[in-house]
Short mmCIF file of C-alpha atoms in Angstrom, two decimals:
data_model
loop_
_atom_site.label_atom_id
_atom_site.label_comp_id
_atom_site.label_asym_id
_atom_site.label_seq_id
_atom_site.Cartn_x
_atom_site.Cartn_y
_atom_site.Cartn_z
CA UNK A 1 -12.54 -68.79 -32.94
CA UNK A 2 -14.73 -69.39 -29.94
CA UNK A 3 -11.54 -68.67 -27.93
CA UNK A 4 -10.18 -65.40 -29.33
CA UNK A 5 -13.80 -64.27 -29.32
CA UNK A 6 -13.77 -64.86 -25.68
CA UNK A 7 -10.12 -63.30 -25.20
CA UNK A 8 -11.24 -59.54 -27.09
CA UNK A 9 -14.11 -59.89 -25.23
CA UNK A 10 -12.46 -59.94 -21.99
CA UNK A 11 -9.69 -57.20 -23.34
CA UNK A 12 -12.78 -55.00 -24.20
CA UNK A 13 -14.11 -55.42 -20.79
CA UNK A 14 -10.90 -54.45 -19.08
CA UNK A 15 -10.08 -51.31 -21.31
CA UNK A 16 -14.22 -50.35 -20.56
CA UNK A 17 -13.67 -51.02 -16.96
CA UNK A 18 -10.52 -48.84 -16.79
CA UNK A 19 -11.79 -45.73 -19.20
CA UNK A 20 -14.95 -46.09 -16.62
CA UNK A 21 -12.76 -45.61 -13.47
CA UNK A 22 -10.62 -43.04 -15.00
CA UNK A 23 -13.53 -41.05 -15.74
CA UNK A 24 -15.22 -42.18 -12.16
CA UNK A 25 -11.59 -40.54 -10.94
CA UNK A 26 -11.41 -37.00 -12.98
CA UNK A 27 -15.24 -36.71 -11.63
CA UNK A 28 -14.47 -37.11 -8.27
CA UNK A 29 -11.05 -35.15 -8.65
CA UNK A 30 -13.36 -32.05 -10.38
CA UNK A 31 -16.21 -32.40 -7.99
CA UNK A 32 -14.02 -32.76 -5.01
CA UNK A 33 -15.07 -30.04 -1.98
CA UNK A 34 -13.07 -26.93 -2.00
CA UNK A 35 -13.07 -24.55 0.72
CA UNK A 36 -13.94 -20.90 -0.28
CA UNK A 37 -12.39 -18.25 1.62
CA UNK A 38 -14.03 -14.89 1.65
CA UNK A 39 -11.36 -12.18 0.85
CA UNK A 40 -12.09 -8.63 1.31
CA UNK A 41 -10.29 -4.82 0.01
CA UNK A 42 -10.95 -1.66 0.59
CA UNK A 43 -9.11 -0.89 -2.61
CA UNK A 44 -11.04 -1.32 -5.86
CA UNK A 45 -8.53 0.14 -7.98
CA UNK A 46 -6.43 -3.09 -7.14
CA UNK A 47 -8.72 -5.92 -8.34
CA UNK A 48 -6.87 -6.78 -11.22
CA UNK A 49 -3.65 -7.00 -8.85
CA UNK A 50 -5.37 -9.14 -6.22
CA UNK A 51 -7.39 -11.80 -9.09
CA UNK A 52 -3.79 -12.30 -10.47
CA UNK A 53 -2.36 -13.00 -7.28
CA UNK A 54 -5.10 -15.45 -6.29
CA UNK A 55 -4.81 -17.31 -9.37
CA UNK A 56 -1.43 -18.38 -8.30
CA UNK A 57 -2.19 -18.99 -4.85
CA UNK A 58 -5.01 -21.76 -6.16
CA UNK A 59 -3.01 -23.24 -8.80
CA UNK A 60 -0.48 -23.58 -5.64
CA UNK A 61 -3.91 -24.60 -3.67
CA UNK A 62 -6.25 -26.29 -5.82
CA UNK A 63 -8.70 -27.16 -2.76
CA UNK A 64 -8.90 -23.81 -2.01
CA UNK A 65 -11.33 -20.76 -3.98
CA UNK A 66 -10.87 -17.26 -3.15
CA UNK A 67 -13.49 -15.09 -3.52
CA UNK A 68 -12.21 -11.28 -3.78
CA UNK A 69 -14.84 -8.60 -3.11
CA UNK A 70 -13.80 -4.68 -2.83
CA UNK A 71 -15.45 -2.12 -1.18
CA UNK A 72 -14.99 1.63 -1.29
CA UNK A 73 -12.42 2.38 1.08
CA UNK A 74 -14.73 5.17 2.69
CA UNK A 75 -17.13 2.54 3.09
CA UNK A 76 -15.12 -0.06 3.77
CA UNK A 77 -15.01 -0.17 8.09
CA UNK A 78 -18.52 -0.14 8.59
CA UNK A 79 -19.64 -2.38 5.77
CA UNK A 80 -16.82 -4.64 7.52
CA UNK A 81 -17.85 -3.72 10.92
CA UNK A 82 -21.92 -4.55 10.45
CA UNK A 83 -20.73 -7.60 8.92
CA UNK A 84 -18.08 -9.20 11.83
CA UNK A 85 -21.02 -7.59 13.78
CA UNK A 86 -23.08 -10.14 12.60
CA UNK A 87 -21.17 -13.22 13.10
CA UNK A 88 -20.40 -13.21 9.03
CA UNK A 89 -17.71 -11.53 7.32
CA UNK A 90 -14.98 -12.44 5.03
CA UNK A 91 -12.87 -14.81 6.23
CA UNK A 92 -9.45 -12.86 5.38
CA UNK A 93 -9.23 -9.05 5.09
CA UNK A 94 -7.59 -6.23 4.78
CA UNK A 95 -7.84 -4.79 7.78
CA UNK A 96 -6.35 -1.39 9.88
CA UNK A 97 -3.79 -0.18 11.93
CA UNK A 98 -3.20 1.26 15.20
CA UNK A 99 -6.14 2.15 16.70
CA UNK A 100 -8.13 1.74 13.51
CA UNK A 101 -6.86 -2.40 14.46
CA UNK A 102 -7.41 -2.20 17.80
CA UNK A 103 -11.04 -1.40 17.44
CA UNK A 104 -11.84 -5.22 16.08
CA UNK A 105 -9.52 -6.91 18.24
CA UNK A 106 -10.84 -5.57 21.66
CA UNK A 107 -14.36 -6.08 19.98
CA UNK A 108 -13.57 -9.83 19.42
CA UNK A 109 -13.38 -9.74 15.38
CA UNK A 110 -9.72 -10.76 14.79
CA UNK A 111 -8.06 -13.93 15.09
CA UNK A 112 -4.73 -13.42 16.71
CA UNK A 113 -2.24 -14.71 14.48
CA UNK A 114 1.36 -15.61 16.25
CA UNK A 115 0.44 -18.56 17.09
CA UNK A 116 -0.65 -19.63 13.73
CA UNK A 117 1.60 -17.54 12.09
CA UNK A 118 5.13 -18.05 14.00
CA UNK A 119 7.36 -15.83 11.14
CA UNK A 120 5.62 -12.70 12.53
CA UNK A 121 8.76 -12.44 14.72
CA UNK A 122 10.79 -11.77 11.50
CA UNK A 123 8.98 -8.54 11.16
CA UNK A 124 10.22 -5.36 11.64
CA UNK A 125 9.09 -3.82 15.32
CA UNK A 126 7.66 -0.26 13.55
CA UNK A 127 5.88 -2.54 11.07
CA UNK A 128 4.38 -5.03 14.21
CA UNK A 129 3.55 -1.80 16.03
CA UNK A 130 0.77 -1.15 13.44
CA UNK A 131 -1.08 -4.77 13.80
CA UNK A 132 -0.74 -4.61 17.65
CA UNK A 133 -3.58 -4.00 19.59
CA UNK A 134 -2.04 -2.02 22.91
CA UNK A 135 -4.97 -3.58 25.26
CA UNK A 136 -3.27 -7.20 25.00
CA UNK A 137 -0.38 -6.98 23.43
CA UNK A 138 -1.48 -9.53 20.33
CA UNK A 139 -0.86 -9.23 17.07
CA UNK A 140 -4.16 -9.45 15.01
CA UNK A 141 -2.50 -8.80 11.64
CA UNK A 142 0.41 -9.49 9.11
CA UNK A 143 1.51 -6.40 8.42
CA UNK A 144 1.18 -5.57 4.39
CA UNK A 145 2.58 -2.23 3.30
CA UNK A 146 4.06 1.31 4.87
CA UNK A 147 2.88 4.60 3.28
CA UNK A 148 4.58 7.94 2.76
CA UNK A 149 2.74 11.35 2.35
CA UNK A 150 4.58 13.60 0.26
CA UNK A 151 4.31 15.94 -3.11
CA UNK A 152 3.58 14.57 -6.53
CA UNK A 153 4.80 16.81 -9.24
CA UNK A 154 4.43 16.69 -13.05
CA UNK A 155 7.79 16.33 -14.41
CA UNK A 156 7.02 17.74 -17.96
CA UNK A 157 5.64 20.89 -16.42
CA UNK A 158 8.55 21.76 -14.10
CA UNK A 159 10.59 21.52 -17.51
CA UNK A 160 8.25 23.69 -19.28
CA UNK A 161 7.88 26.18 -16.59
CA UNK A 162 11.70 25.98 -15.93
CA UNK A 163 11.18 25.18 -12.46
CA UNK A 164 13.21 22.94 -9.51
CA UNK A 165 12.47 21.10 -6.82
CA UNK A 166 12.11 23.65 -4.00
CA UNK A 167 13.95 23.98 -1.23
CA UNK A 168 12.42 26.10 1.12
CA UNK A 169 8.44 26.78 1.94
CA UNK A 170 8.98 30.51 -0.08
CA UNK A 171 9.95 28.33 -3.22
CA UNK A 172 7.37 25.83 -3.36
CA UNK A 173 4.87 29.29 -3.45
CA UNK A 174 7.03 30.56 -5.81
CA UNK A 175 6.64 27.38 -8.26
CA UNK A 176 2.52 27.55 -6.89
CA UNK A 177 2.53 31.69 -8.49
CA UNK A 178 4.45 30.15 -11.30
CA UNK A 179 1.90 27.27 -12.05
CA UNK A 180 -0.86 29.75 -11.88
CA UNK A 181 0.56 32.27 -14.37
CA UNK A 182 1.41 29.46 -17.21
CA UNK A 183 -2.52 28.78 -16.42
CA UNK A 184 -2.75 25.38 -14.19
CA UNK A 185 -4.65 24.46 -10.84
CA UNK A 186 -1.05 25.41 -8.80
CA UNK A 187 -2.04 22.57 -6.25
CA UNK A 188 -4.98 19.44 -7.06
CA UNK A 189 -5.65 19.02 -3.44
CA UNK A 190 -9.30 19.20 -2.03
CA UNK A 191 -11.05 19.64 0.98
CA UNK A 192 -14.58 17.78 0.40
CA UNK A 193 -13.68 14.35 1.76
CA UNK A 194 -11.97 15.06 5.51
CA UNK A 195 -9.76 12.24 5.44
CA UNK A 196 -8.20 14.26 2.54
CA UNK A 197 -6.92 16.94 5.03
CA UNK A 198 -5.43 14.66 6.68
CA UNK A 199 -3.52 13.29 4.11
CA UNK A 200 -2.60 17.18 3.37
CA UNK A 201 -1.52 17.67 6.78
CA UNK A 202 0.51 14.55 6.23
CA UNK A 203 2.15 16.07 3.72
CA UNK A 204 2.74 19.72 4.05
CA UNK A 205 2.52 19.66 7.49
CA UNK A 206 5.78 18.21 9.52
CA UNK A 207 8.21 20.46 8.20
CA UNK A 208 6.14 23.48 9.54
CA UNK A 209 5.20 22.04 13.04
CA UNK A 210 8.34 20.40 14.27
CA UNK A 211 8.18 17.11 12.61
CA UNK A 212 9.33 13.80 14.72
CA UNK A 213 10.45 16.49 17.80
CA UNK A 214 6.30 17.65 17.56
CA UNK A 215 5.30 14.08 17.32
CA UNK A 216 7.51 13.25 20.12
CA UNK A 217 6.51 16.12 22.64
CA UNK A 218 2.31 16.49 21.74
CA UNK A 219 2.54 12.74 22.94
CA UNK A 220 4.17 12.86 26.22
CA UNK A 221 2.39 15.48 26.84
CA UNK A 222 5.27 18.56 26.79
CA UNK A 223 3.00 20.42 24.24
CA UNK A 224 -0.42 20.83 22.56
CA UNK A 225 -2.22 21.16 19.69
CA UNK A 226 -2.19 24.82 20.81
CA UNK A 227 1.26 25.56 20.27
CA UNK A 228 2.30 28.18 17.91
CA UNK A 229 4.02 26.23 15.64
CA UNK A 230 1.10 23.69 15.27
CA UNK A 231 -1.26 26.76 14.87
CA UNK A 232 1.43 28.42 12.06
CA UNK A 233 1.13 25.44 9.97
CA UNK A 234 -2.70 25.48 9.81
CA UNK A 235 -2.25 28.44 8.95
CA UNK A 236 0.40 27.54 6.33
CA UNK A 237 -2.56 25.04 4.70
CA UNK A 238 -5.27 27.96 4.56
CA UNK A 239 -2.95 30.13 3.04
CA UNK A 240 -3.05 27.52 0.03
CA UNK A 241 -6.45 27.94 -0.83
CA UNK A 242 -5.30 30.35 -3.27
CA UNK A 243 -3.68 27.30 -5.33
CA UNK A 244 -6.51 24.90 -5.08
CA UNK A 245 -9.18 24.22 -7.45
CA UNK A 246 -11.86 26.65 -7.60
CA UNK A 247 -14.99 25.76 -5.45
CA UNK A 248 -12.07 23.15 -3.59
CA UNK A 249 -14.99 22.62 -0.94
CA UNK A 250 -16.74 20.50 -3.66
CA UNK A 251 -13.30 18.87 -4.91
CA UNK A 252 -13.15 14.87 -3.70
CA UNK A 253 -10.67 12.53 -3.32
CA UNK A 254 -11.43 11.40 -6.81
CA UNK A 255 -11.33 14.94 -8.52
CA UNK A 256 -7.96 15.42 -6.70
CA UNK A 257 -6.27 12.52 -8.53
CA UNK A 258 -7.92 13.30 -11.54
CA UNK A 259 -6.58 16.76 -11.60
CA UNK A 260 -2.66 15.04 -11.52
CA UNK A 261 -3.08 12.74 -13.89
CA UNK A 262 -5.02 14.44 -16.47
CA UNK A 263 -2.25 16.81 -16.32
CA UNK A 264 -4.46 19.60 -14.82
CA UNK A 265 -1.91 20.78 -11.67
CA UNK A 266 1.56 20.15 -11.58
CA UNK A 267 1.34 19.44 -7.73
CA UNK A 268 -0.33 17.04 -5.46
CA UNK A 269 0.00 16.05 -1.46
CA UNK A 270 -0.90 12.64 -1.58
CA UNK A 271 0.16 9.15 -0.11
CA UNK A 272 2.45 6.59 -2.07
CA UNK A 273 -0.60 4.19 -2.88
CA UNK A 274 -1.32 6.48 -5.88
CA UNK A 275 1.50 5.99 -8.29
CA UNK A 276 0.47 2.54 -9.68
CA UNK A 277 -2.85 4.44 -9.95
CA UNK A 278 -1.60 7.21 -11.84
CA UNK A 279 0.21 5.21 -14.49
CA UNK A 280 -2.76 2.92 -15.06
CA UNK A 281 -5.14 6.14 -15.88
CA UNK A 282 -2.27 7.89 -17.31
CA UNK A 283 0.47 5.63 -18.46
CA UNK A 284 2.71 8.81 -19.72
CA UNK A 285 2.07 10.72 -16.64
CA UNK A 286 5.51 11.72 -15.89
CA UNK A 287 5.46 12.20 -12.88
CA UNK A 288 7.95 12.17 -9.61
CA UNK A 289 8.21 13.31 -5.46
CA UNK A 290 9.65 15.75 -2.99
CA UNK A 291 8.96 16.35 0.60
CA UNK A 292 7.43 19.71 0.96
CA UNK A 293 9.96 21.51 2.34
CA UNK A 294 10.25 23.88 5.72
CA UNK A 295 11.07 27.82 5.96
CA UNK A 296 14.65 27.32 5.49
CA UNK A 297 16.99 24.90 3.41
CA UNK A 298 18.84 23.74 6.30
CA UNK A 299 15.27 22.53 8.13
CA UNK A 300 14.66 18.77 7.31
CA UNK A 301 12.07 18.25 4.93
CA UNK A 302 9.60 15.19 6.34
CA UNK A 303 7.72 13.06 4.95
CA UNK A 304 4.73 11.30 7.00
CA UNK A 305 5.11 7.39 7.19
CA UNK A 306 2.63 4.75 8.35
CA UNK A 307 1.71 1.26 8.65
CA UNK A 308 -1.10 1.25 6.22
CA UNK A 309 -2.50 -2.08 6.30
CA UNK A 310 -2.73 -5.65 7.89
CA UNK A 311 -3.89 -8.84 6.30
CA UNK A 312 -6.10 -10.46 9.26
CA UNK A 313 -8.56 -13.34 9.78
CA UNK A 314 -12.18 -13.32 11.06
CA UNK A 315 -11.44 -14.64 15.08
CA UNK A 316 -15.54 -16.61 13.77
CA UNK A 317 -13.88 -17.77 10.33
CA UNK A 318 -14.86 -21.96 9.48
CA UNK A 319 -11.79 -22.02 7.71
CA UNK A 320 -8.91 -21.14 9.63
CA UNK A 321 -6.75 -23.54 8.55
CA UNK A 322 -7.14 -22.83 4.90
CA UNK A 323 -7.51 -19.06 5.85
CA UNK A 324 -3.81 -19.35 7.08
CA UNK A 325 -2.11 -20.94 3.88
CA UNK A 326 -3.74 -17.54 2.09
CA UNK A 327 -2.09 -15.28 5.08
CA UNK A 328 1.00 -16.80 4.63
CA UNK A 329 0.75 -16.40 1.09
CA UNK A 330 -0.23 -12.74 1.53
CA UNK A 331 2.97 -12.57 3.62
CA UNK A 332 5.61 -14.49 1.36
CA UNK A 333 8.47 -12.78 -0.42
CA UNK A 334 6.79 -13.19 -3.86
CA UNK A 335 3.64 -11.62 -2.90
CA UNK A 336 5.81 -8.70 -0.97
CA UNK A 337 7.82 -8.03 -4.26
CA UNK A 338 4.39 -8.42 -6.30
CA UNK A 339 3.68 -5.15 -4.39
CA UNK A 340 6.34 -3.31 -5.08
CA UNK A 341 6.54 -4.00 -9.02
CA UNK A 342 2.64 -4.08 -10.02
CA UNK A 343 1.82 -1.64 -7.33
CA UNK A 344 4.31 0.53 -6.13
CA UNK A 345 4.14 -0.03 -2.56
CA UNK A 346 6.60 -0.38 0.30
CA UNK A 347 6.00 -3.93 1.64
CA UNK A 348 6.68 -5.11 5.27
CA UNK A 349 7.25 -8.18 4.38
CA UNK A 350 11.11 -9.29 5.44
CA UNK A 351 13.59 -10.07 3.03
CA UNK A 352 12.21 -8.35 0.10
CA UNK A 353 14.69 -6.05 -2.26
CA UNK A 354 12.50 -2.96 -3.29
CA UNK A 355 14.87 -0.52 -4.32
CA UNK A 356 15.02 -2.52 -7.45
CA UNK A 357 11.89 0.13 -8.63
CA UNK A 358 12.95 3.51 -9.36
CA UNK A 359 9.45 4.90 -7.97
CA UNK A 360 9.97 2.71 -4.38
CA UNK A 361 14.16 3.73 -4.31
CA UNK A 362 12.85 7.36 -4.06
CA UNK A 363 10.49 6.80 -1.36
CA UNK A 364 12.95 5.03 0.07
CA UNK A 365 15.28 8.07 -0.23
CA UNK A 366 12.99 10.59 1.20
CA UNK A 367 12.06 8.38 3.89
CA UNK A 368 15.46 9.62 5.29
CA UNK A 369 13.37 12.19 7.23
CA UNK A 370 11.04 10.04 8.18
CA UNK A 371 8.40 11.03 10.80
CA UNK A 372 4.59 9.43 12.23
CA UNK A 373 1.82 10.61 10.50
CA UNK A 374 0.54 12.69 13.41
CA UNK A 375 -3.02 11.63 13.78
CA UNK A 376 -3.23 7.95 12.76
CA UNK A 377 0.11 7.27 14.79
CA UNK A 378 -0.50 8.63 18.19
CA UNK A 379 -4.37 9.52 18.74
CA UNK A 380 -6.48 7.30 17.02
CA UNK A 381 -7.23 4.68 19.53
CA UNK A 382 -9.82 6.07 21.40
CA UNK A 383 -12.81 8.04 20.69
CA UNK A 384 -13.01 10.77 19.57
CA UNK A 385 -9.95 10.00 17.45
CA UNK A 386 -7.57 12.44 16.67
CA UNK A 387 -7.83 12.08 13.02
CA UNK A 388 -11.64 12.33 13.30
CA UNK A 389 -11.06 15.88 15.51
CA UNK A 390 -8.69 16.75 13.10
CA UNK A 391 -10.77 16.27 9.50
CA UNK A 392 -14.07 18.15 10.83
CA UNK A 393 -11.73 20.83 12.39
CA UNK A 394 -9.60 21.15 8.94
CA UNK A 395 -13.25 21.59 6.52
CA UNK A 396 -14.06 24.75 9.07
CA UNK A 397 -10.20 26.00 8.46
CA UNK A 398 -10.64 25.43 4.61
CA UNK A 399 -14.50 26.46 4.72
CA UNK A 400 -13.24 30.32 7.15
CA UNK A 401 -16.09 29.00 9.61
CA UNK A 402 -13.06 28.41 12.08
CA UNK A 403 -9.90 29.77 12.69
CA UNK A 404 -6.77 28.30 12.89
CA UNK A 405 -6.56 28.80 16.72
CA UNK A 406 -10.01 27.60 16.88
CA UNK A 407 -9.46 24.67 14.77
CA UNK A 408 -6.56 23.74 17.18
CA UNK A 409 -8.60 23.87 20.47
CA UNK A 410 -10.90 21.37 18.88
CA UNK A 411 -8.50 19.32 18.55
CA UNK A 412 -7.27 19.60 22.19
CA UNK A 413 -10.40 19.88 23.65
CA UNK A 414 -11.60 16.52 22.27
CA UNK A 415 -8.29 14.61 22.65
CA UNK A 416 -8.08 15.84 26.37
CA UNK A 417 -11.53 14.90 27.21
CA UNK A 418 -9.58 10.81 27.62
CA UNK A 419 -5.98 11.44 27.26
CA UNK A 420 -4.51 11.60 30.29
CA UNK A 421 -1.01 13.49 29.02
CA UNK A 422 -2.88 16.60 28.19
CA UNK A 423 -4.58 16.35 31.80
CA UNK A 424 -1.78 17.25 33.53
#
């Protein structure tokens, strides 16, 4: 007896002495260190999009916690700016392009990435353009998404008006007259936040002034801001006052949208970003696009494109090499395509079949006629930019405290005062 007592006594020991490390093991395992990475928007609206997409990155990563925060994009640069300012910040962001990009990288904020990130090279050159900074030549950024600035327009009300897609400027006013008479804002757009004209500009703009030939020319310095056709089209947008929402001055970004979705106007210039929007406020918003067309069928009808957006890394970050497994994550295939189904965006990332979304195919379609968003493309890289010249000189257009000519030697005035082009 003595002897069996003695055996289940050891037995009991063992299994104790096992369940104890086992449980010494899943403490250690849960209470190992993790590395938190600091991970910053500028897009609220996309939370929900960015917490699902980090959940799968950790399960991939389980040593690494992402911490999302989202700021208001019109808030975003200099909450991010006073912060990298600091020697803090988040350790990956969303950050610019072009000259908005540049800005951080010549002030020492970005980390550049080829070097950690050798797949860059796949990259398209348009979409590398965007995350380089001209002063050095790096690339501070893995380029996220492209955006296209065109015309929304309510399906359901076209049909019920029994109107088409226009095909000349005189029959887009025609459907504007036609909006107004069945008793709808003809046209959503607004002119309190300044960036907004821009986006307008985007939009309506290109087919009027020249499009890529413009672009091309204002650049090298051949032409101006002052040339006819440039003045025309500002013009062009004043005239459309008449279709705007009354007291348009006091219309924001977010009473713009609103107006489209809750089915208010028929029309809106806007950027691609906002369809995923639009179907999460309004999920039977139908709704589709067209480039705004120019005086005559035969003109092409443009739509402004841009590199939106570049996932970069804090140059001070403590966790580079865990910041880098969530860049290359924000830069695989399955992230790129999670942009294009959940939010209707045009990735940059390589390799990645979008056309499989209807919304994305027709972007894709009317990118055809493809041109650089005028301002954000070619003059915002020094100060003051062009898009900045551009917004304030737009609100006195929209506001009659300027004119169109005088709106348009602001513009030149300010961009001459560095660029050497318009010099000459």
């Amino acid at each position: 007896m003595k002897k069996h007592t003695l055996i289940s006594f050891l037995l009991v020991l063992v299994t104790a002495s096992l369940l104890f490390g086992a449980g010494v093991q899943e403490q250690a395992e849960a209470q190992a260190p993790q590395t938190v990475l600091e991970f910053w928007t500028w897009r609220p609206e996309d939370v929900d999009f960015y917490a699902k997409q980090i959940a799968l990155f950790e399960a991939a990563n389980p040593t690494i916690k992402v911490v999302q925060t989202a700021h208001k994009n019109t808030e975003y640069n200099t909450i991010l700016s006073a912060s990298l300012s600091g020697g803090a910040g988040p350790d990956v962001f969303q950050g610019r392009a072009y000259g908005g990009l540049a800005t951080f990288a010549d002030s020492g904020f970005l980390e550049p990435l080829e070097a950690w990130m050798p797949e860059l090279k796949n990259y398209s050159a348009t979409a590398v353009l965007g995350a380089t900074s001209p002063t050095d030549g790096k690339v501070y950024g893995s380029p996220a998404v492209s955006q296209t600035v065109f015309m929304y327009y309510n399906k359901d009300m076209y049909k019920e008006m029994g109107l088409s897609i226009p095909k000349t400027w005189a029959e887009l006013i025609a459907n504007f007259e036609a909006a107004k008479k069945a008793g709808y804002i003809p046209l959503g757009n607004g002119a309190k936040d300044g960036w907004c004209l821009e986006t307008m500009v985007g939009g309506m703009g290109p087919s009027l002034y020249g499009g890529t030939a413009f672009f091309n020319d204002v650049v090298a310095g051949k032409k101006n801001f002052q040339d006819p056709a440039f003045i025309a089209m500002v013009e062009q947008m004043k005239s459309l006052t008449k279709y705007m929402p009354d007291m348009y001055m006091g219309i924001s970004y977010e009473d713009m949208r609103s107006n489209f979705f809750n089915e208010l106007s028929p029309h809106l210039i806007a950027g691609s970003y906002e369809a995923a929007y639009f179907k999460t406020q309004n999920p039977e918003l139908n709704f589709d696009i067209f480039a705004v067309p120019g005086p005559k069928a035969t003109d092409p009808a443009y739509v402004s494109v841009y590199a939106d957006m570049n996932f970069a890394m804090n140059a001070k970050s403590k966790n580079k090499d865990a910041a880098v497994k969530f860049l290359k994550f924000l830069s695989s295939k399955e992230f790129g395509k999670a942009m294009v189904t959940d939010l209707k965006m045009v990735t940059s990332v390589p390799g990645v079949d979008a056309t499989s979304d209807p919304f994305i195919a027709r972007v894709l379609e009317l990118q055809k006629n493809a041109t650089p968003y005028l301002f954000l493309v070619g003059f915002r890289y020094q100060q003051p930019t062009g898009s900045s010249l551009w917004q304030a000189a737009a609100q006195g257009v929209m506001a009659g405290t300027l004119t169109p000519a005088q709106a348009a030697k602001q513009v030149q005035d300010g961009i001459a005062s560095y660029y050497k082009p318009f010099q000459k």
